[in-house]
Each structure stands twice: as structure tokens, then as C-alpha cells.
Amino acid sequence: MLNHKAYIMKLYDIPLSGNCYKIRLFLSLLGKDYEIMPINATAGENRTAAFLEINPRGQVPVLEDDGLIIWDSTAILMYLARRYGDEAWLPLDATGLAAVSQWLAVAQNEILYGLARARAMVLFKRAGDMQEYLTVGTGILEVMEKHLENREWLALERPTLADIACFPYVALAPDAGITLEHYPAIRAWIRRIKTLPGYTGMQGLN
Ligand SMILES: N[C@@H](CCC(=O)N[C@@H](CS)C(=O)NCC(=O)O)C(=O)O
């Protein structure tokens, strides 16, 4: 009998990375199987010639789907939403797409260069300017708090990629020593995300 091995997606991953967790969370919400390809950044595995062929930026996450390689968490989320999700996650209409894109931009700007950088300093002893990261990070928490005071989800009347992209480093802010105590609307939004069917957590966030 021929052994037809079913194709399975591969995710190049660091377990404590919030950017990788975004992808694991979305794959879980979509109910998609995948294989983890662990990358040990401390041992320089993201800087080898072989890995730089896969992602010239030397970063995770990277997704490999049947020969197609995609790097950058936003690009991967968009690919997965279009390829395997329904339109709800990433709308096609101009207004809905713009509403989601605004928050995808926040995830790659203030959240990454504020909350995520502050966390990396604390957890991984990365060098940086903690004061700057805290100013940027708490600045966007204030914006999100106000925005969520009268909304359930960031972009539309339902969960979208906007929520998935922004969720990890906001929910992991306590790892960076940033309390969410003063942000009740953000805490309610975090609880809402945790009730989505297929939700999965990570270390420091269950
Ligand atoms: N904008 C990128 C950022 C990716 C990123 O910063 N990845 C980190 C882990 S969270 C990484 O690979 N760091 C290893 C390094 O830069 O040496 C994305 O969203 O995928």
C-alpha cells in the first residue's frame, strides 16, 4: 500500500515570542494542524545561512505552506485569513479592510516598539531604552483603553485579525512589568478573546 503522507504546514517558532504566538493562536482558531520547527535564537539558529535563505531578516515567525514561504507575522496572518479563513477575519470591502489595517499597523509599531521591546529587555536581557519603550507602550494602551470603552472588538463588530495581531503583547504586558490594572476595557477585551472557540494560550498567558 502506498503511504501518502498528508502535507502539513510548518511554523518556524520561538516559544516565548509573542509574534510567533500570534500565528499559533490564529492557526488554533482556524483549527489548522501544523508542525513546529523550533529555532534557538540564543544558539544563533536564526542567523545561519540556511535560515537566512528562508527569511533574510533572520526572524521568526516564518510559515511554510506546501513550498510557499512567508515571513513576518502580519503577512502570515493575512495569508492564513485569505487562504483558510472566511472573510470575517479580514474583510474585502474598503472600509472594513481599512479598519482592520489600522490596527495591524499599531501591532507593528507602538505595540512592537513599545510593549514587546520592554518585555524583551526584562525577559531576554535585551539592550534598549526602557523609558522610551514604556512611554510608547503605555501611550498605546491609553489609546486602546479609550477605543475599547464602548466597543467589544478593535476594528469591527466582530473579532478580526486586528484583535489577533494586537492581543499577544498587550496581554503579555505584565511580563514587561506593566500592570493592566488601570485598563478595565482592555482587560474585558482580553477576556473576550480568551472565550473564542479554539483559543490557546502560551507561557505567561493562559
Ligand atoms: N515584524 C516582525 C518582527 C519579528 C520579530 O521581531 N521576531 C523576533 C522574535 S519575536 C526574532 O526573530 N528575533 C530574533 C532576532 O531578531 O535575532 C514580525 O512581525 O514577524
GROMACS .gro file of N, CA, C and O in nm, residues 21-99:
model
  316
   21TYR      N    1   0.350   3.349   1.873
   21TYR     CA    2   0.226   3.310   1.939
   21TYR      C    3   0.102   3.358   1.861
   21TYR      O    4   0.002   3.287   1.852
   22LYS      N    5   0.113   3.479   1.803
   22LYS     CA    6   0.003   3.529   1.718
   22LYS      C    7  -0.039   3.426   1.615
   22LYS      O    8  -0.156   3.406   1.588
   23ILE      N    9   0.063   3.365   1.555
   23ILE     CA   10   0.035   3.269   1.448
   23ILE      C   11  -0.021   3.139   1.506
   23ILE      O   12  -0.117   3.083   1.454
   24ARG      N   13   0.038   3.093   1.617
   24ARG     CA   14  -0.014   2.971   1.680
   24ARG      C   15  -0.159   2.992   1.722
   24ARG      O   16  -0.244   2.904   1.706
   25LEU      N   17  -0.188   3.110   1.777
   25LEU     CA   18  -0.326   3.140   1.819
   25LEU      C   19  -0.420   3.137   1.699
   25LEU      O   20  -0.526   3.074   1.703
   26PHE      N   21  -0.382   3.202   1.591
   26PHE     CA   22  -0.473   3.210   1.476
   26PHE      C   23  -0.491   3.072   1.411
   26PHE      O   24  -0.602   3.035   1.373
   27LEU      N   25  -0.382   2.995   1.401
   27LEU     CA   26  -0.394   2.859   1.345
   27LEU      C   27  -0.489   2.776   1.432
   27LEU      O   28  -0.569   2.697   1.381
   28SER      N   29  -0.482   2.796   1.562
   28SER     CA   30  -0.568   2.722   1.653
   28SER      C   31  -0.715   2.766   1.636
   28SER      O   32  -0.806   2.683   1.635
   29LEU      N   33  -0.737   2.897   1.621
   29LEU     CA   34  -0.874   2.946   1.599
   29LEU      C   35  -0.930   2.892   1.467
   29LEU      O   36  -1.049   2.867   1.454
   30LEU      N   37  -0.841   2.876   1.369
   30LEU     CA   38  -0.884   2.823   1.238
   30LEU      C   39  -0.894   2.670   1.239
   30LEU      O   40  -0.944   2.611   1.143
   31GLY      N   41  -0.842   2.609   1.346
   31GLY     CA   42  -0.846   2.462   1.354
   31GLY      C   43  -0.750   2.395   1.256
   31GLY      O   44  -0.777   2.285   1.209
   32LYS      N   45  -0.638   2.462   1.224
   32LYS     CA   46  -0.543   2.406   1.128
   32LYS      C   47  -0.430   2.334   1.201
   32LYS      O   48  -0.376   2.384   1.299
   33ASP      N   49  -0.393   2.217   1.148
   33ASP     CA   50  -0.278   2.144   1.201
   33ASP      C   51  -0.150   2.202   1.144
   33ASP      O   52  -0.148   2.247   1.030
   34TYR      N   53  -0.044   2.195   1.221
   34TYR     CA   54   0.085   2.242   1.172
   34TYR      C   55   0.195   2.179   1.257
   34TYR      O   56   0.168   2.125   1.366
   35GLU      N   57   0.315   2.190   1.205
   35GLU     CA   58   0.430   2.134   1.275
   35GLU      C   59   0.519   2.250   1.318
   35GLU      O   60   0.540   2.344   1.242
   36ILE      N   61   0.570   2.241   1.440
   36ILE     CA   62   0.660   2.347   1.491
   36ILE      C   63   0.804   2.313   1.452
   36ILE      O   64   0.850   2.200   1.473
   37MET      N   65   0.873   2.411   1.395
   37MET     CA   66   1.016   2.398   1.368
   37MET      C   67   1.086   2.491   1.468
   37MET      O   68   1.092   2.613   1.445
   38PRO      N   69   1.131   2.439   1.581
   38PRO     CA   70   1.186   2.527   1.685
   38PRO      C   71   1.317   2.593   1.643
   38PRO      O   72   1.404   2.527   1.586
   39ILE      N   73   1.328   2.721   1.668
   39ILE     CA   74   1.450   2.796   1.637
   39ILE      C   75   1.510   2.845   1.768
   39ILE      O   76   1.441   2.912   1.846
   40ASN      N   77   1.636   2.812   1.789
   40ASN     CA   78   1.704   2.857   1.911
   40ASN      C   79   1.787   2.981   1.877
   40ASN      O   80   1.898   2.971   1.824
   41ALA      N   81   1.728   3.099   1.907
   41ALA     CA   82   1.795   3.225   1.871
   41ALA      C   83   1.922   3.244   1.955
   41ALA      O   84   2.021   3.300   1.907
   42THR      N   85   1.921   3.196   2.079
   42THR     CA   86   2.039   3.208   2.166
   42THR      C   87   2.158   3.136   2.103
   42THR      O   88   2.271   3.182   2.112
   43ALA      N   89   2.130   3.025   2.036
   43ALA     CA   90   2.238   2.950   1.970
   43ALA      C   91   2.263   3.003   1.828
   43ALA      O   92   2.341   2.944   1.753
   44GLY      N   93   2.192   3.110   1.790
   44GLY     CA   94   2.216   3.173   1.659
   44GLY      C   95   2.151   3.100   1.542
   44GLY      O   96   2.187   3.124   1.426
   45GLU      N   97   2.053   3.014   1.571
   45GLU     CA   98   1.993   2.936   1.462
   45GLU      C   99   1.916   3.021   1.361
   45GLU      O  100   1.890   2.977   1.250
   46ASN      N  101   1.880   3.143   1.402
   46ASN     CA  102   1.808   3.233   1.309
   46ASN      C  103   1.905   3.313   1.222
   46ASN      O  104   1.864   3.395   1.142
   47ARG      N  105   2.034   3.291   1.242
   47ARG     CA  106   2.136   3.367   1.165
   47ARG      C  107   2.218   3.275   1.076
   47ARG      O  108   2.314   3.319   1.014
   48THR      N  109   2.186   3.147   1.070
   48THR     CA  110   2.262   3.057   0.984
   48THR      C  111   2.229   3.087   0.838
   48THR      O  112   2.122   3.144   0.807
   49ALA      N  113   2.320   3.049   0.748
   49ALA     CA  114   2.296   3.072   0.605
   49ALA      C  115   2.166   3.004   0.562
   49ALA      O  116   2.088   3.060   0.483
   50ALA      N  117   2.142   2.885   0.615
   50ALA     CA  118   2.022   2.810   0.576
   50ALA      C  119   1.895   2.885   0.618
   50ALA      O  120   1.799   2.897   0.541
   51PHE      N  121   1.897   2.941   0.741
   51PHE     CA  122   1.777   3.013   0.786
   51PHE      C  123   1.760   3.145   0.711
   51PHE      O  124   1.648   3.184   0.678
   52LEU      N  125   1.872   3.213   0.683
   52LEU     CA  126   1.863   3.341   0.611
   52LEU      C  127   1.812   3.321   0.468
   52LEU      O  128   1.756   3.414   0.409
   53GLU      N  129   1.826   3.201   0.415
   53GLU     CA  130   1.765   3.168   0.285
   53GLU      C  131   1.613   3.170   0.298
   53GLU      O  132   1.541   3.210   0.207
   54ILE      N  133   1.567   3.126   0.415
   54ILE     CA  134   1.422   3.119   0.441
   54ILE      C  135   1.368   3.258   0.473
   54ILE      O  136   1.266   3.300   0.422
   55ASN      N  137   1.438   3.329   0.562
   55ASN     CA  138   1.399   3.467   0.595
   55ASN      C  139   1.524   3.554   0.604
   55ASN      O  140   1.597   3.548   0.704
   56PRO      N  141   1.548   3.638   0.504
   56PRO     CA  142   1.670   3.721   0.505
   56PRO      C  143   1.676   3.817   0.622
   56PRO      O  144   1.783   3.869   0.655
   57ARG      N  145   1.563   3.840   0.690
   57ARG     CA  146   1.564   3.926   0.809
   57ARG      C  147   1.614   3.851   0.932
   57ARG      O  148   1.635   3.912   1.037
   58GLY      N  149   1.624   3.719   0.923
   58GLY     CA  150   1.673   3.641   1.037
   58GLY      C  151   1.578   3.640   1.154
   58GLY      O  152   1.621   3.638   1.270
   59GLN      N  153   1.449   3.643   1.124
   59GLN     CA  154   1.349   3.649   1.232
   59GLN      C  155   1.246   3.537   1.218
   59GLN      O  156   1.222   3.486   1.108
   60VAL      N  157   1.184   3.506   1.330
   60VAL     CA  158   1.063   3.425   1.331
   60VAL      C  159   0.947   3.519   1.368
   60VAL      O  160   0.973   3.623   1.429
   61PRO      N  161   0.825   3.485   1.333
   61PRO     CA  162   0.780   3.361   1.270
   61PRO      C  163   0.803   3.358   1.119
   61PRO      O  164   0.805   3.461   1.054
   62VAL      N  165   0.817   3.232   1.071
   62VAL     CA  166   0.813   3.205   0.927
   62VAL      C  167   0.717   3.088   0.909
   62VAL      O  168   0.722   2.991   0.985
   63LEU      N  169   0.631   3.098   0.808
   63LEU     CA  170   0.538   2.989   0.777
   63LEU      C  171   0.576   2.927   0.644
   63LEU      O  172   0.609   2.999   0.550
   64GLU      N  173   0.574   2.795   0.641
   64GLU     CA  174   0.597   2.724   0.514
   64GLU      C  175   0.471   2.644   0.485
   64GLU      O  176   0.429   2.563   0.567
   65ASP      N  177   0.410   2.674   0.372
   65ASP     CA  178   0.285   2.605   0.337
   65ASP      C  179   0.298   2.548   0.196
   65ASP      O  180   0.289   2.621   0.097
   66ASP      N  181   0.321   2.419   0.191
   66ASP     CA  182   0.330   2.348   0.064
   66ASP      C  183   0.429   2.416  -0.032
   66ASP      O  184   0.396   2.443  -0.149
   67GLY      N  185   0.547   2.449   0.018
   67GLY     CA  186   0.651   2.507  -0.067
   67GLY      C  187   0.653   2.659  -0.065
   67GLY      O  188   0.752   2.721  -0.103
   68LEU      N  189   0.546   2.720  -0.020
   68LEU     CA  190   0.541   2.866  -0.013
   68LEU      C  191   0.596   2.911   0.123
   68LEU      O  192   0.556   2.858   0.226
   69ILE      N  193   0.688   3.008   0.120
   69ILE     CA  194   0.748   3.056   0.245
   69ILE      C  195   0.704   3.200   0.268
   69ILE      O  196   0.716   3.284   0.179
   70ILE      N  197   0.653   3.228   0.387
   70ILE     CA  198   0.608   3.363   0.420
   70ILE      C  199   0.670   3.404   0.553
   70ILE      O  200   0.659   3.331   0.652
   71TRP      N  201   0.733   3.521   0.556
   71TRP     CA  202   0.785   3.573   0.682
   71TRP      C  203   0.713   3.702   0.718
   71TRP      O  204   0.656   3.766   0.633
   72ASP      N  205   0.718   3.735   0.844
   72ASP     CA  206   0.653   3.849   0.909
   72ASP      C  207   0.512   3.809   0.955
   72ASP      O  208   0.429   3.761   0.878
   73SER      N  209   0.487   3.835   1.085
   73SER     CA  210   0.362   3.787   1.144
   73SER      C  211   0.239   3.847   1.076
   73SER      O  212   0.139   3.777   1.057
   74THR      N  213   0.246   3.975   1.035
   74THR     CA  214   0.128   4.034   0.971
   74THR      C  215   0.101   3.966   0.837
   74THR      O  216  -0.014   3.933   0.805
   75ALA      N  217   0.207   3.946   0.760
   75ALA     CA  218   0.190   3.882   0.629
   75ALA      C  219   0.134   3.740   0.646
   75ALA      O  220   0.046   3.697   0.570
   76ILE      N  221   0.184   3.670   0.747
   76ILE     CA  222   0.138   3.532   0.770
   76ILE      C  223  -0.010   3.532   0.811
   76ILE      O  224  -0.090   3.453   0.760
   77LEU      N  225  -0.046   3.624   0.902
   77LEU     CA  226  -0.188   3.631   0.944
   77LEU      C  227  -0.278   3.658   0.823
   77LEU      O  228  -0.384   3.597   0.808
   78MET      N  229  -0.236   3.751   0.738
   78MET     CA  230  -0.318   3.787   0.621
   78MET      C  231  -0.330   3.669   0.525
   78MET      O  232  -0.437   3.640   0.473
   79TYR      N  233  -0.219   3.600   0.505
   79TYR     CA  234  -0.220   3.482   0.418
   79TYR      C  235  -0.318   3.378   0.472
   79TYR      O  236  -0.403   3.325   0.399
   80LEU      N  237  -0.303   3.347   0.602
   80LEU     CA  238  -0.388   3.243   0.660
   80LEU      C  239  -0.536   3.281   0.655
   80LEU      O  240  -0.622   3.197   0.629
   81ALA      N  241  -0.563   3.411   0.680
   81ALA     CA  242  -0.703   3.456   0.678
   81ALA      C  243  -0.764   3.437   0.538
   81ALA      O  244  -0.875   3.387   0.524
   82ARG      N  245  -0.689   3.475   0.436
   82ARG     CA  246  -0.741   3.465   0.300
   82ARG      C  247  -0.746   3.320   0.251
   82ARG      O  248  -0.839   3.278   0.184
   83ARG      N  249  -0.643   3.245   0.288
   83ARG     CA  250  -0.629   3.109   0.234
   83ARG      C  251  -0.722   3.011   0.306
   83ARG      O  252  -0.781   2.925   0.243
   84TYR      N  253  -0.733   3.026   0.439
   84TYR     CA  254  -0.805   2.925   0.516
   84TYR      C  255  -0.922   2.979   0.598
   84TYR      O  256  -1.000   2.902   0.652
   85GLY      N  257  -0.930   3.111   0.614
   85GLY     CA  258  -1.036   3.167   0.698
   85GLY      C  259  -1.152   3.214   0.612
   85GLY      O  260  -1.149   3.201   0.490
   86ASP      N  261  -1.253   3.271   0.675
   86ASP     CA  262  -1.358   3.333   0.594
   86ASP      C  263  -1.336   3.484   0.596
   86ASP      O  264  -1.247   3.535   0.664
   87GLU      N  265  -1.419   3.554   0.524
   87GLU     CA  266  -1.398   3.698   0.506
   87GLU      C  267  -1.407   3.775   0.638
   87GLU      O  268  -1.359   3.888   0.649
   88ALA      N  269  -1.468   3.711   0.739
   88ALA     CA  270  -1.489   3.781   0.866
   88ALA      C  271  -1.357   3.829   0.927
   88ALA      O  272  -1.350   3.937   0.984
   89TRP      N  273  -1.251   3.750   0.914
   89TRP     CA  274  -1.124   3.786   0.978
   89TRP      C  275  -1.055   3.904   0.910
   89TRP      O  276  -0.986   3.982   0.974
   90LEU      N  277  -1.070   3.912   0.778
   90LEU     CA  278  -1.002   4.016   0.700
   90LEU      C  279  -1.094   4.056   0.586
   90LEU      O  280  -1.093   3.995   0.479
   91PRO      N  281  -1.179   4.159   0.612
   91PRO     CA  282  -1.284   4.191   0.515
   91PRO      C  283  -1.229   4.234   0.380
   91PRO      O  284  -1.116   4.281   0.370
   92LEU      N  285  -1.311   4.219   0.279
   92LEU     CA  286  -1.273   4.259   0.143
   92LEU      C  287  -1.318   4.402   0.112
   92LEU      O  288  -1.257   4.469   0.029
   93ASP      N  289  -1.423   4.449   0.178
   93ASP     CA  290  -1.471   4.584   0.146
   93ASP      C  291  -1.372   4.689   0.197
   93ASP      O  292  -1.302   4.667   0.298
   94ALA      N  293  -1.366   4.802   0.126
   94ALA     CA  294  -1.264   4.904   0.152
   94ALA      C  295  -1.268   4.955   0.297
   94ALA      O  296  -1.164   4.968   0.363
   95THR      N  297  -1.388   4.980   0.349
   95THR     CA  298  -1.400   5.037   0.483
   95THR      C  299  -1.355   4.938   0.589
   95THR      O  300  -1.279   4.972   0.681
   96GLY      N  301  -1.401   4.814   0.577
   96GLY     CA  302  -1.365   4.711   0.675
   96GLY      C  303  -1.217   4.681   0.670
   96GLY      O  304  -1.150   4.666   0.773
   97LEU      N  305  -1.162   4.674   0.548
   97LEU     CA  306  -1.019   4.645   0.533
   97LEU      C  307  -0.935   4.756   0.596
   97LEU      O  308  -0.836   4.729   0.665
   98ALA      N  309  -0.976   4.880   0.575
   98ALA     CA  310  -0.903   4.993   0.634
   98ALA      C  311  -0.910   4.988   0.786
   98ALA      O  312  -0.809   5.011   0.855
   99ALA      N  313  -1.028   4.955   0.841
   99ALA     CA  314  -1.045   4.950   0.987
   99ALA      C  315  -0.951   4.845   1.047
   99ALA      O  316  -0.887   4.868   1.151
   0.00000   0.00000   0.00000
